[in-house]
Short mmCIF file of C-alpha atoms and ligand atoms in Angstrom, two decimals:
data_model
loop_
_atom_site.label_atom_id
_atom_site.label_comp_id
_atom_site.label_asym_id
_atom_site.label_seq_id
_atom_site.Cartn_x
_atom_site.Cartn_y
_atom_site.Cartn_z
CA UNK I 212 130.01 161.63 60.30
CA UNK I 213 127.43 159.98 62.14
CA UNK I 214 124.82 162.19 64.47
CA UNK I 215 122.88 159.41 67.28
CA UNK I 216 119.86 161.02 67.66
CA UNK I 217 117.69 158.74 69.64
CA UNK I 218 120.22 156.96 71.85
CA UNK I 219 117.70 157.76 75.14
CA UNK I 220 114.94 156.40 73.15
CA UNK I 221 115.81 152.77 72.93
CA UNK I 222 118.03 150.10 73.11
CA UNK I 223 119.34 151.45 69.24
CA UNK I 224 119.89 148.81 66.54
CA UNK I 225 122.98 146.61 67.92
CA UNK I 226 121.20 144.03 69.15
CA UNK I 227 118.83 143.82 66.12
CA UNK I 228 121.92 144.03 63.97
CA UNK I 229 124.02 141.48 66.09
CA UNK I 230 121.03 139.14 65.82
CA UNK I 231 120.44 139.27 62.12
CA UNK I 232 124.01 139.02 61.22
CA UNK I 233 125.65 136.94 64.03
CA UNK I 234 128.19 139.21 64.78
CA UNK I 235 129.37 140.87 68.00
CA UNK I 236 129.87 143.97 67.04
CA UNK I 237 131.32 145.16 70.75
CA UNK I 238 134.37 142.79 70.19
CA UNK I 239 135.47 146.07 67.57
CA UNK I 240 138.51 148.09 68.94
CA UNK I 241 138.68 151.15 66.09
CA UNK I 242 141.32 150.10 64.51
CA UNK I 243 139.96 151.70 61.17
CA UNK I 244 141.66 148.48 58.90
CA UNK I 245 138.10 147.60 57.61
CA UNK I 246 137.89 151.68 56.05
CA UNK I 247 141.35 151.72 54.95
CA UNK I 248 140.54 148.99 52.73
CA UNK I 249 136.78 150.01 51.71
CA UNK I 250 136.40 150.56 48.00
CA UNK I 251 133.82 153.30 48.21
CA UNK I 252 135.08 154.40 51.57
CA UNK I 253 136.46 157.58 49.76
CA UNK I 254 133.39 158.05 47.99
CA UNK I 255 130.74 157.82 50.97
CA UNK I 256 130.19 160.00 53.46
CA UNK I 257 130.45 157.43 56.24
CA UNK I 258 133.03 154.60 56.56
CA UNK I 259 132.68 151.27 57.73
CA UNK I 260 134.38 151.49 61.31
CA UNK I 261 132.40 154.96 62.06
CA UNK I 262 129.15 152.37 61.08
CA UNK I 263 130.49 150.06 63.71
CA UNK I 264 131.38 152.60 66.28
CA UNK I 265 127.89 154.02 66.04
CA UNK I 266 125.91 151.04 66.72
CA UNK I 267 128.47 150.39 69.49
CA UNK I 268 127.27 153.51 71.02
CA UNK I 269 123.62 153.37 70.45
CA UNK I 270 122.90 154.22 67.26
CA UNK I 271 119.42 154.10 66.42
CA UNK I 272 117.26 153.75 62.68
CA UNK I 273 119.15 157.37 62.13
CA UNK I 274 122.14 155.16 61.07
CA UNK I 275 119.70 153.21 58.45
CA UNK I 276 120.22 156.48 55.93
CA UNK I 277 123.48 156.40 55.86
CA UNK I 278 124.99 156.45 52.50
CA UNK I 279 127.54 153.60 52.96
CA UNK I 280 124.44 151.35 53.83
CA UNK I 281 123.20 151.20 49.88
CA UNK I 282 126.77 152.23 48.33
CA UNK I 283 128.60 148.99 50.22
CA UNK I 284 129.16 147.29 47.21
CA UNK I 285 129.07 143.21 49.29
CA UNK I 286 132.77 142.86 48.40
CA UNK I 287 133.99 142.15 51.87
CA UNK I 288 137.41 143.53 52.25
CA UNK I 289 136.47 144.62 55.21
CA UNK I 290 135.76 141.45 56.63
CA UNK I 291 138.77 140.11 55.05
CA UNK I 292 140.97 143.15 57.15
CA UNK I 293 139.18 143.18 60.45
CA UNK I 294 141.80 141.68 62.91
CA UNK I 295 139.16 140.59 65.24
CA UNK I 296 137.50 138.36 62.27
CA UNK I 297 134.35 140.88 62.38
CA UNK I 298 132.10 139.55 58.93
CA UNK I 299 131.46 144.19 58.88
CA UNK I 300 129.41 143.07 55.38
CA UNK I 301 127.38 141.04 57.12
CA UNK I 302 126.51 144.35 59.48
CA UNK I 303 126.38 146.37 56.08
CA UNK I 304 123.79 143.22 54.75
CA UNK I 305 122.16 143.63 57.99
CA UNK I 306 121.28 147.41 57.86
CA UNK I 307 120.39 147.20 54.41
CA UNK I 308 117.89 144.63 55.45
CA UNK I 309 116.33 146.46 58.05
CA UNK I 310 116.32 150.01 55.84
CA UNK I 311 114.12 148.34 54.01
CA UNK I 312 112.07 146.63 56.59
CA UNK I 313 111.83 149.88 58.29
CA UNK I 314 111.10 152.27 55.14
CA UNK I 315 114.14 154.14 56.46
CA UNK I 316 114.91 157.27 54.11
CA UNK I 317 116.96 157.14 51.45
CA UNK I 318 120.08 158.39 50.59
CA UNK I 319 120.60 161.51 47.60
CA UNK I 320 121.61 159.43 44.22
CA UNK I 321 120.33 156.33 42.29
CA UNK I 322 122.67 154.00 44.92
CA UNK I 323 118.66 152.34 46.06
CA UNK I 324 117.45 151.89 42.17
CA UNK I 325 121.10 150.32 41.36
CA UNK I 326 121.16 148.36 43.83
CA UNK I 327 116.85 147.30 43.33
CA UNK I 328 118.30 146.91 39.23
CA UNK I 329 121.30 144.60 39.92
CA UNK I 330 118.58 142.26 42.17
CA UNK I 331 116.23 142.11 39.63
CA UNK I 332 118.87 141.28 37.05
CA UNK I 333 120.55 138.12 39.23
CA UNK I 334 116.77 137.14 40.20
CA UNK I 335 115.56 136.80 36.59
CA UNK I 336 118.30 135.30 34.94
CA UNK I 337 120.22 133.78 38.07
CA UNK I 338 123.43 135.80 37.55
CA UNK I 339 124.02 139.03 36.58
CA UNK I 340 123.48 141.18 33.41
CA UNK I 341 124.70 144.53 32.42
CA UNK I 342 122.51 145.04 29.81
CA UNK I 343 119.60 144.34 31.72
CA UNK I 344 120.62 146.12 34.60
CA UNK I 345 121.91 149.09 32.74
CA UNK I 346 118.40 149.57 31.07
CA UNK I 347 116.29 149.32 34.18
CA UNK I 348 118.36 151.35 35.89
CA UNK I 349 118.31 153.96 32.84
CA UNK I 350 114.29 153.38 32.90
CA UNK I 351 114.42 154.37 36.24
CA UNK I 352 116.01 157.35 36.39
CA UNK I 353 114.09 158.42 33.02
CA UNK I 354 117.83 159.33 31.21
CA UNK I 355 117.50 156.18 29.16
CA UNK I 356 119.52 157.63 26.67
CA UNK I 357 122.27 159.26 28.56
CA UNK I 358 125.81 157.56 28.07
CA UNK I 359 124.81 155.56 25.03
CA UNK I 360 127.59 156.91 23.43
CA UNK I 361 129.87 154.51 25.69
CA UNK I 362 128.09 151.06 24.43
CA UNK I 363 129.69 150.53 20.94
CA UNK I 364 133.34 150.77 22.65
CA UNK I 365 132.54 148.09 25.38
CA UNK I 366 130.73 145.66 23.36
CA UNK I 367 133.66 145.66 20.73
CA UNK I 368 136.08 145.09 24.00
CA UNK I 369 133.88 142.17 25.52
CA UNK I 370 133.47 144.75 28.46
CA UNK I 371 129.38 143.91 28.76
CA UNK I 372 127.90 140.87 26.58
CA UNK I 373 124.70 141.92 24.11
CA UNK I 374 122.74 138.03 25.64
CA UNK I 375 121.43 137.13 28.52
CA UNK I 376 124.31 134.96 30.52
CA UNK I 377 123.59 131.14 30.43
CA UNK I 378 124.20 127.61 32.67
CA UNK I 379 123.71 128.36 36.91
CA UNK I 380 120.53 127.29 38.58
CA UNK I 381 117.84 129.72 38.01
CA UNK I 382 115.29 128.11 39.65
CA UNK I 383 117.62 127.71 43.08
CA UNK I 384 118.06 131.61 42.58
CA UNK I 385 114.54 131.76 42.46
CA UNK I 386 113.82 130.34 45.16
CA UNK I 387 116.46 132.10 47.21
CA UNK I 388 114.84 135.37 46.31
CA UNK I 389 110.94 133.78 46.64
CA UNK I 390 112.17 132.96 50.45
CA UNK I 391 113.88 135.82 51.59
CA UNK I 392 110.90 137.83 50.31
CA UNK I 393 108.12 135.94 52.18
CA UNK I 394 110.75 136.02 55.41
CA UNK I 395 111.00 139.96 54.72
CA UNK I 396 106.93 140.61 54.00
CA UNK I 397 105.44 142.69 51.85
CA UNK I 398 107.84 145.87 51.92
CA UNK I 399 111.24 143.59 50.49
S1 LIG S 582 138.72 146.29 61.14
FE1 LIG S 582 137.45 145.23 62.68
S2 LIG S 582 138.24 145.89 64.68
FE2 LIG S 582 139.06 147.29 63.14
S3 LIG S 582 137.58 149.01 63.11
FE3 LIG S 582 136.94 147.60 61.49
S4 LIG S 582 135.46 146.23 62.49
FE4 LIG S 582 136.58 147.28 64.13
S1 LIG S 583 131.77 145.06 51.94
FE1 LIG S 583 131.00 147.16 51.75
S2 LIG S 583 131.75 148.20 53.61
FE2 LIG S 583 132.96 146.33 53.35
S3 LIG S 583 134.78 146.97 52.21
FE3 LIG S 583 133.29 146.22 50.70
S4 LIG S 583 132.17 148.06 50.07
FE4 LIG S 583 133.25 148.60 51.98
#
C-alpha cells in the first residue's frame, strides 16, 4: 500500500512521469490486469496498478521508494495486459529514472546493487553475463562466497556460461549508456 504524503505540496510526479515516458497515465480505469500478470507482483509490496493509481491521485517522490520501482524486472507483461494499451514499464522505467535523479531512498534488500550489477554487466560486454554480474553483486554485498555451492550444478547444465558472451555491438551499447549518462548528470 501506497501512503501520498505530499499531495498539497505540489503538482506530484504525473506529469514528470507522463513526460518522460509518453504515457497518459489518467486514461487507467483499475482494472488490476497489469498486477494480475506481474511476475514479482506477489513478491513486492506494491503492485503495478496501485503505482498507477497513486500518481493518478497525486503521488509525490514518496512513491520513488517503492519496492516495485527497483524489483520491476522490464519484462512488460503489464504493458502487454493493459486493455487501454498503457506501456506501465515505461512508468516503472520512468520512476526508476527519476529515483535516481532525485537520490530518492532506497528500498530494504540488494534489488538497487542487482539492478546497478546487471547494468554494468550489459554496459561492459554489450549483453549480459551471469558470471560477471553474480560476482559484483556478491562483491557488493561482501558474501562473495555465499551460494558457491550452487555453481558446479549450473555450469554442468549450461544454466550460466564460465566466458564472457560474444558478437552484438559493444561499442553501440556503449554509447547508449555514455548518452543516457551525460542526459542524466552526474548522479546516473
Ligand atoms: S492494466 Fe492498464 S487500465 Fe488496467 S489497471 Fe493496469 S494500467 Fe490501468
Ligand atoms: S514490467 Fe515490471 S511492473 Fe510490469 S509486469 Fe514486468 S515486472 Fe511487473
Amino acid at each position: 500500500m501506497i501512503t501520498i504524503k505530499n499531495k498539497k505540496n505540489g503538482p506530484g510526479l504525473k506529469s514528470a512521469i507522463e513526460e518522460i515516458s509518453g504515457v497518459d497515465i489518467s486514461v487507467c480505469f483499475q482494472c488490476k490486469k497489469c498486477s494480475s500478470g506481474c511476475p514479482v507482483g506477489k513478491l513486492a509490496k506494491t503492485r503495478p496498478s496501485e503505482i498507477m493509481r497513486s500518481l493518478h491521485l497525486g503521488a509525490g517522490d514518496e512513491l520513488l521508494a517503492s519496492d516495485l520501482v527497483w524489483m520491476c524486472a522490464s519484462c512488460e507483461t503489464c504493458s502487454a495486459r493493459c486493455p487501454m494499451g498503457i506501456d506501465v514499464a515505461a512508468v516503472m522505467d520512468a520512476l526508476r529514472r527519476l529515483a535516481i535523479e532525485r537520490g530518492a531512498p532506497k528500498p530494504e534488500g540488494n534489488v538497487p546493487l542487482f539492478n546497478r550489477a546487471f547494468l554494468k554487466t550489459v554496459e561492459t560486454f554489450g549483453r549480459s553475463y551471469e558470471i560477471g554480474m553474480i560476482t559484483a553483486y556478491k562483491l557488493g554485498t561482501g558474501k562473495l562466497m555465499n551460494d558457491t555451492e550452487k555453481f558446479p550444478a549450473m555450469l554442468k547444465k549450461g544454466k550460466i556460461a564460465l566466458l564472457p558472451p560474444k558478437g552484438g555491438d559493444k561499442q553501440t551499447v556503449k554509447r547508449i549508456f555514455k548518452k543516457i549518462k551525460e542526459s542524466r548528470g552526474p548522479k546516473a
